[in-house]
PDB file of C-alpha atoms in Angstrom:
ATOM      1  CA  UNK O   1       0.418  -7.866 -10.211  1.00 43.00           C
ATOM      2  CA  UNK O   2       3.359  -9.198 -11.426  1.00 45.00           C
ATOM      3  CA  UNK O   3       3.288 -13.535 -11.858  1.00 55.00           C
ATOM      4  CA  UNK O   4       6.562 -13.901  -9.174  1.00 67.00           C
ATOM      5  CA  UNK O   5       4.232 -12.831  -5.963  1.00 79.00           C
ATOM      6  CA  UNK O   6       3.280 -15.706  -3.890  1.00 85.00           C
ATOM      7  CA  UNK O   7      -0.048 -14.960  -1.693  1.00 89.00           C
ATOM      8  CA  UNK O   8      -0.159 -17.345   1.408  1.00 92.00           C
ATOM      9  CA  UNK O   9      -3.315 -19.397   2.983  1.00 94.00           C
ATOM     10  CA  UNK O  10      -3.700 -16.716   5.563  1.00 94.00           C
ATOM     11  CA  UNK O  11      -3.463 -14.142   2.922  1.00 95.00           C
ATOM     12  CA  UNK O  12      -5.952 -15.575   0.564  1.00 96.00           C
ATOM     13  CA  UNK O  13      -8.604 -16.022   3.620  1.00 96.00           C
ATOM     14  CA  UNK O  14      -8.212 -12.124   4.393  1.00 96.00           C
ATOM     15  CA  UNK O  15      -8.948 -11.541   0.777  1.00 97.00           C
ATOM     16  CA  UNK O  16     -11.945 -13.522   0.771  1.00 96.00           C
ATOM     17  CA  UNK O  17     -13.238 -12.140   3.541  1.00 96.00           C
ATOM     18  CA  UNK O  18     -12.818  -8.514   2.620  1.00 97.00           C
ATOM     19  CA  UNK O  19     -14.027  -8.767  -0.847  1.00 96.00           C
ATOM     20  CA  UNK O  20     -17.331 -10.610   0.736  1.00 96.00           C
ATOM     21  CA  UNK O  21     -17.629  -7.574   2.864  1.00 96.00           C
ATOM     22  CA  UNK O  22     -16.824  -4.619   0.525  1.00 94.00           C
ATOM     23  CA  UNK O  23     -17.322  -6.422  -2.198  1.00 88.00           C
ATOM     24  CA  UNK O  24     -14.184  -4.681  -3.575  1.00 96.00           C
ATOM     25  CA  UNK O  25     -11.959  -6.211  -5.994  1.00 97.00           C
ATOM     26  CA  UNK O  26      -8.663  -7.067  -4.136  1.00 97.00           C
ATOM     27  CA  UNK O  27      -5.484  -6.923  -6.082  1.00 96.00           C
ATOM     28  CA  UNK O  28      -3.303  -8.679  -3.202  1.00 97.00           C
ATOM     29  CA  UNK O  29      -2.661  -9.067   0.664  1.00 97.00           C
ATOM     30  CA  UNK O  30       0.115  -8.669   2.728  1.00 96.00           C
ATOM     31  CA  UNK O  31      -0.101  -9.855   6.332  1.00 95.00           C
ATOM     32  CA  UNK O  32       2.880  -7.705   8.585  1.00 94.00           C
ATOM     33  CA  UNK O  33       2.762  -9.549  11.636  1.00 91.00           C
ATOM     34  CA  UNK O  34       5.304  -7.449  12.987  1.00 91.00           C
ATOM     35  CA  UNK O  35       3.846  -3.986  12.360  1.00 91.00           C
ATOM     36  CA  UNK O  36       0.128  -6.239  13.532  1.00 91.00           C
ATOM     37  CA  UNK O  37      -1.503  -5.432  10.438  1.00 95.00           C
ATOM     38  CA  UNK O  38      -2.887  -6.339   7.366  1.00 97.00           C
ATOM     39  CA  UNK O  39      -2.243  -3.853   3.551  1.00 98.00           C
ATOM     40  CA  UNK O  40      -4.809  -4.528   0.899  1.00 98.00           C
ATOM     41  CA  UNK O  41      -4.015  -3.428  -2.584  1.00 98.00           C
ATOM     42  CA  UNK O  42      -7.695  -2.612  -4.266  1.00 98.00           C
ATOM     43  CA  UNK O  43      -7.894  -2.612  -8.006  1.00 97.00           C
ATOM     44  CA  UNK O  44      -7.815   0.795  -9.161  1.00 97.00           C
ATOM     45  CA  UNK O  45     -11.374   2.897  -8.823  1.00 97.00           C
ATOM     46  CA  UNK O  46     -12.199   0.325  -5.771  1.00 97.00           C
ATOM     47  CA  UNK O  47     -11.049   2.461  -2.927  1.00 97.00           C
ATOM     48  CA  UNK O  48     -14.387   4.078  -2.076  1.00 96.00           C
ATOM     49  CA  UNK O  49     -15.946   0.429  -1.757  1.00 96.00           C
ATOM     50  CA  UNK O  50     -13.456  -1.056  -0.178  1.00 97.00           C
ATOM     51  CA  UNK O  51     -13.582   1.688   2.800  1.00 97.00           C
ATOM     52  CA  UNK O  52     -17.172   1.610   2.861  1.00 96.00           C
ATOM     53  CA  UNK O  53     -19.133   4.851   4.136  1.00 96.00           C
ATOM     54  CA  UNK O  54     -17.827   6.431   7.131  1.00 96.00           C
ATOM     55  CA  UNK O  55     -15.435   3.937   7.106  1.00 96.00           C
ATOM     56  CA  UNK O  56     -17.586   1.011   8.283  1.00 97.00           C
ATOM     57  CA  UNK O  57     -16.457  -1.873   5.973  1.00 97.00           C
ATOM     58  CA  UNK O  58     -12.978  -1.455   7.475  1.00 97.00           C
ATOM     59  CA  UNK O  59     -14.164  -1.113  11.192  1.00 97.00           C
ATOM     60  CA  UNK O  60     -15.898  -4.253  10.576  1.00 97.00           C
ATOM     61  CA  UNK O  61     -12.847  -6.373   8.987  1.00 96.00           C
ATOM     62  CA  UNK O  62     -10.639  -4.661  12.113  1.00 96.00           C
ATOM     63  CA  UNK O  63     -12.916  -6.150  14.785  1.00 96.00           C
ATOM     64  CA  UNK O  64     -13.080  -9.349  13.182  1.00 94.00           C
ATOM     65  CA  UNK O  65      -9.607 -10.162  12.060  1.00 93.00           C
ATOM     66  CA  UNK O  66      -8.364  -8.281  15.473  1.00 94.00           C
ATOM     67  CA  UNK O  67      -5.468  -6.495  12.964  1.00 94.00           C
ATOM     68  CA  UNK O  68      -5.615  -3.078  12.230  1.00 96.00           C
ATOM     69  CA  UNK O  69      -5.885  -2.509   7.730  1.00 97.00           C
ATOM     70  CA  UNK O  70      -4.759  -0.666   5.957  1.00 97.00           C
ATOM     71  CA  UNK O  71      -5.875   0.230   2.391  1.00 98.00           C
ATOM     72  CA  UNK O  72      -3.980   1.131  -0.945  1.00 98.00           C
ATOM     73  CA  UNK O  73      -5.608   1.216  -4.131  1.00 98.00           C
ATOM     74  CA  UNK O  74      -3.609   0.092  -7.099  1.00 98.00           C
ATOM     75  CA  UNK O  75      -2.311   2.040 -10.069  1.00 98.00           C
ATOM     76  CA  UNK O  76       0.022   0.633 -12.843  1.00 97.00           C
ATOM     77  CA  UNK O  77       2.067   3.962 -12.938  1.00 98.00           C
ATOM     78  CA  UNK O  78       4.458   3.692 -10.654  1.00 98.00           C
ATOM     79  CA  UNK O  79       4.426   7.639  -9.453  1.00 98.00           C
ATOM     80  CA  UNK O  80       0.489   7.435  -9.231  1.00 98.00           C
ATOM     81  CA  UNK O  81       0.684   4.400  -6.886  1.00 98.00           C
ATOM     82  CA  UNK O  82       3.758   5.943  -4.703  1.00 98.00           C
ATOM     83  CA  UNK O  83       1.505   8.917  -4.376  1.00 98.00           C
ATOM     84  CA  UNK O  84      -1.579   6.773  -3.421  1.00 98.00           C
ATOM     85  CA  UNK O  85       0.321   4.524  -0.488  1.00 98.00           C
ATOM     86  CA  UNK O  86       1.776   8.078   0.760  1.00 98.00           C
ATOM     87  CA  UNK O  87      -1.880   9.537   1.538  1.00 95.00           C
ATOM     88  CA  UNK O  88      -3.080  11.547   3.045  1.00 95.00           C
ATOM     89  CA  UNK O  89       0.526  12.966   2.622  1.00 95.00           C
ATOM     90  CA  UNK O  90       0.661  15.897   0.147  1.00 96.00           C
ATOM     91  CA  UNK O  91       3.174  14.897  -2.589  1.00 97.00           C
ATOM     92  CA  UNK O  92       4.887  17.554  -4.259  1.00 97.00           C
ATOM     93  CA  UNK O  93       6.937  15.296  -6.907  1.00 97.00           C
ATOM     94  CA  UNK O  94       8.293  11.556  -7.089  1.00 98.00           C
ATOM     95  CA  UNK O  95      11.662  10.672  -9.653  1.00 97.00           C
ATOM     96  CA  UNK O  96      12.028   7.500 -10.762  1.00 97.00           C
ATOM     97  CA  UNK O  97      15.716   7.426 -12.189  1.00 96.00           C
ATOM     98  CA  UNK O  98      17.581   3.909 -13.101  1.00 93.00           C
ATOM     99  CA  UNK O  99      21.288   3.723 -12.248  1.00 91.00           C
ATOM    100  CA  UNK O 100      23.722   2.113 -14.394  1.00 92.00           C
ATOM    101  CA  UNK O 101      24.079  -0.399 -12.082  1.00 92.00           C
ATOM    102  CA  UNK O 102      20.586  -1.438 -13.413  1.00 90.00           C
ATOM    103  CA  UNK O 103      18.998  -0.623  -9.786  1.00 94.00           C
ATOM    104  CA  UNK O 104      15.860   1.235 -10.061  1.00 96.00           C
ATOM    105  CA  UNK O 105      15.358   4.238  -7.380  1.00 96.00           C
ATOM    106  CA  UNK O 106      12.298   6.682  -6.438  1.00 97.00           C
ATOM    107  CA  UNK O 107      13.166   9.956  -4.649  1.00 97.00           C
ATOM    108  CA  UNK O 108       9.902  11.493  -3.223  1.00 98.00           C
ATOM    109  CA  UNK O 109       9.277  14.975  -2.142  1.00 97.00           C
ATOM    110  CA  UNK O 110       6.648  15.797   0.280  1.00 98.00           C
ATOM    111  CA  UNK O 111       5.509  18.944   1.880  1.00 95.00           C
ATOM    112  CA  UNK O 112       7.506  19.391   4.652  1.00 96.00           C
ATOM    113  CA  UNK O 113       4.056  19.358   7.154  1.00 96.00           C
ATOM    114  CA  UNK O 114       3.271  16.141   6.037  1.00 96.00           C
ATOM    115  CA  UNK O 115       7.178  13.919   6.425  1.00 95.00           C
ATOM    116  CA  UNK O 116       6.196  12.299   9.325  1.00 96.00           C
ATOM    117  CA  UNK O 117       2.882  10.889   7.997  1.00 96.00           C
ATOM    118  CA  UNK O 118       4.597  10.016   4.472  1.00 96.00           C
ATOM    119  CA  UNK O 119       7.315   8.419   7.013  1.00 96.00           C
ATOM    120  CA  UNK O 120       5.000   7.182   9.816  1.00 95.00           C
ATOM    121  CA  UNK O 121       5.995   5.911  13.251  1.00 94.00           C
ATOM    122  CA  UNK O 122       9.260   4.446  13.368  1.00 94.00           C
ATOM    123  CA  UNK O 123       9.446   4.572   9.720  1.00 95.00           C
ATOM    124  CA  UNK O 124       6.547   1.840   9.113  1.00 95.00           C
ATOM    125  CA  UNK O 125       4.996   3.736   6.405  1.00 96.00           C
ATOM    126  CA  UNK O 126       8.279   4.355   4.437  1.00 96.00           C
ATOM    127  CA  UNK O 127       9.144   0.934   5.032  1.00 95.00           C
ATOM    128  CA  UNK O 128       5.230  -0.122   3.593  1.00 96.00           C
ATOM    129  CA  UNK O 129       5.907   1.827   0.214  1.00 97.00           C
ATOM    130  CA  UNK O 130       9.701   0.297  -0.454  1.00 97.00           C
ATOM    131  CA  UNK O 131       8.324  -3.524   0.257  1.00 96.00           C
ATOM    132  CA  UNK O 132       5.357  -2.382  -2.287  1.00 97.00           C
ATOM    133  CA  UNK O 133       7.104  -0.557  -5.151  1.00 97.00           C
ATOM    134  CA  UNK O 134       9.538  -3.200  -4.930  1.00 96.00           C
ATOM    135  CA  UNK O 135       6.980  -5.494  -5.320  1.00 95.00           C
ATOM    136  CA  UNK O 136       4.984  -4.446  -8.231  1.00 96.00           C
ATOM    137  CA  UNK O 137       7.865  -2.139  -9.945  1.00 96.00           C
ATOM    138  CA  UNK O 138      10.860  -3.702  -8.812  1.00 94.00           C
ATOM    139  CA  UNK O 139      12.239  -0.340  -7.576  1.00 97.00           C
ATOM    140  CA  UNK O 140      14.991  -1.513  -5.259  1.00 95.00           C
ATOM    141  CA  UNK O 141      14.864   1.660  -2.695  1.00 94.00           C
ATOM    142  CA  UNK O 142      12.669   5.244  -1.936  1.00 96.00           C
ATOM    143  CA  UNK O 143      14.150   7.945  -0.351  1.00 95.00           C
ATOM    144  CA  UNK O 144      11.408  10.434   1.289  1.00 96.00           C
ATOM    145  CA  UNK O 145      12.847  13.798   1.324  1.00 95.00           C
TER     146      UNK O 145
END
């Protein structure tokens, strides 16, 4: 995690609380209050734990916090992590190309039966992956083709 992000009260609570549930090791928090949700980054080889069998640790922290959660676990290569927030879509190949502008960009190639998950309803999943790649990698825009 890079030293620039800034993790809120709120945020820090909902860590708290989910690591002294999955006992997981959270990486960072991002509240959406406009999407109604809540996007944990796990430290890498933490997903399983953080989900819990079946699912349970999260069905637990969603009737609790009364937000739905979503999950991501962390990678420090960039294309590993774009293919980890993307799932379950099937990736086929992510580019990473800087311009000479200096602006960093990530085209991403899905199979074609799986654009609208990558994309998600009204674009909320696409929008999920630019605010964290720009976050961690400080690649300014994704295009999902």
């Amino acid at each position: 995690m890079s030293g620039g992000i800034k993790i809120t009260d709120t945020e820090m609570k909902y860590i708290a609380l989910f690591e002294s549930i999955s006992e997981a090791n959270v990486k960072d928090c991002i509240v959406d209050e406009e999407q109604g949700r809540v996007i944990f980054v796990v430290k890498e080889g933490d997903l399983g734990a953080a989900i819990g069998k079946g699912g349970k640790n999260i069905r637990i922290l969603e009737k609790i916090t009364g937000k739905k959660l979503e999950v991501i676990e962390y990678s420090e290569d960039p294309v590993k992590f774009i293919k980890n927030t993307l799932k379950p879509a099937e990736v086929r190949e992510v580019r990473i190309t800087e311009r000479a502008d200096g602006k960093t960009l990530a085209v991403v190639m899905v199979d074609p039966k799986f654009k609208g998950i990558a994309i998600g309803k009204n674009g909320r999943n696409a929008e999920r992956l630019r605010f964290l790649v720009k976050r961690y990698f400080q690649i300014q825009n994704v295009s999902i083709l």
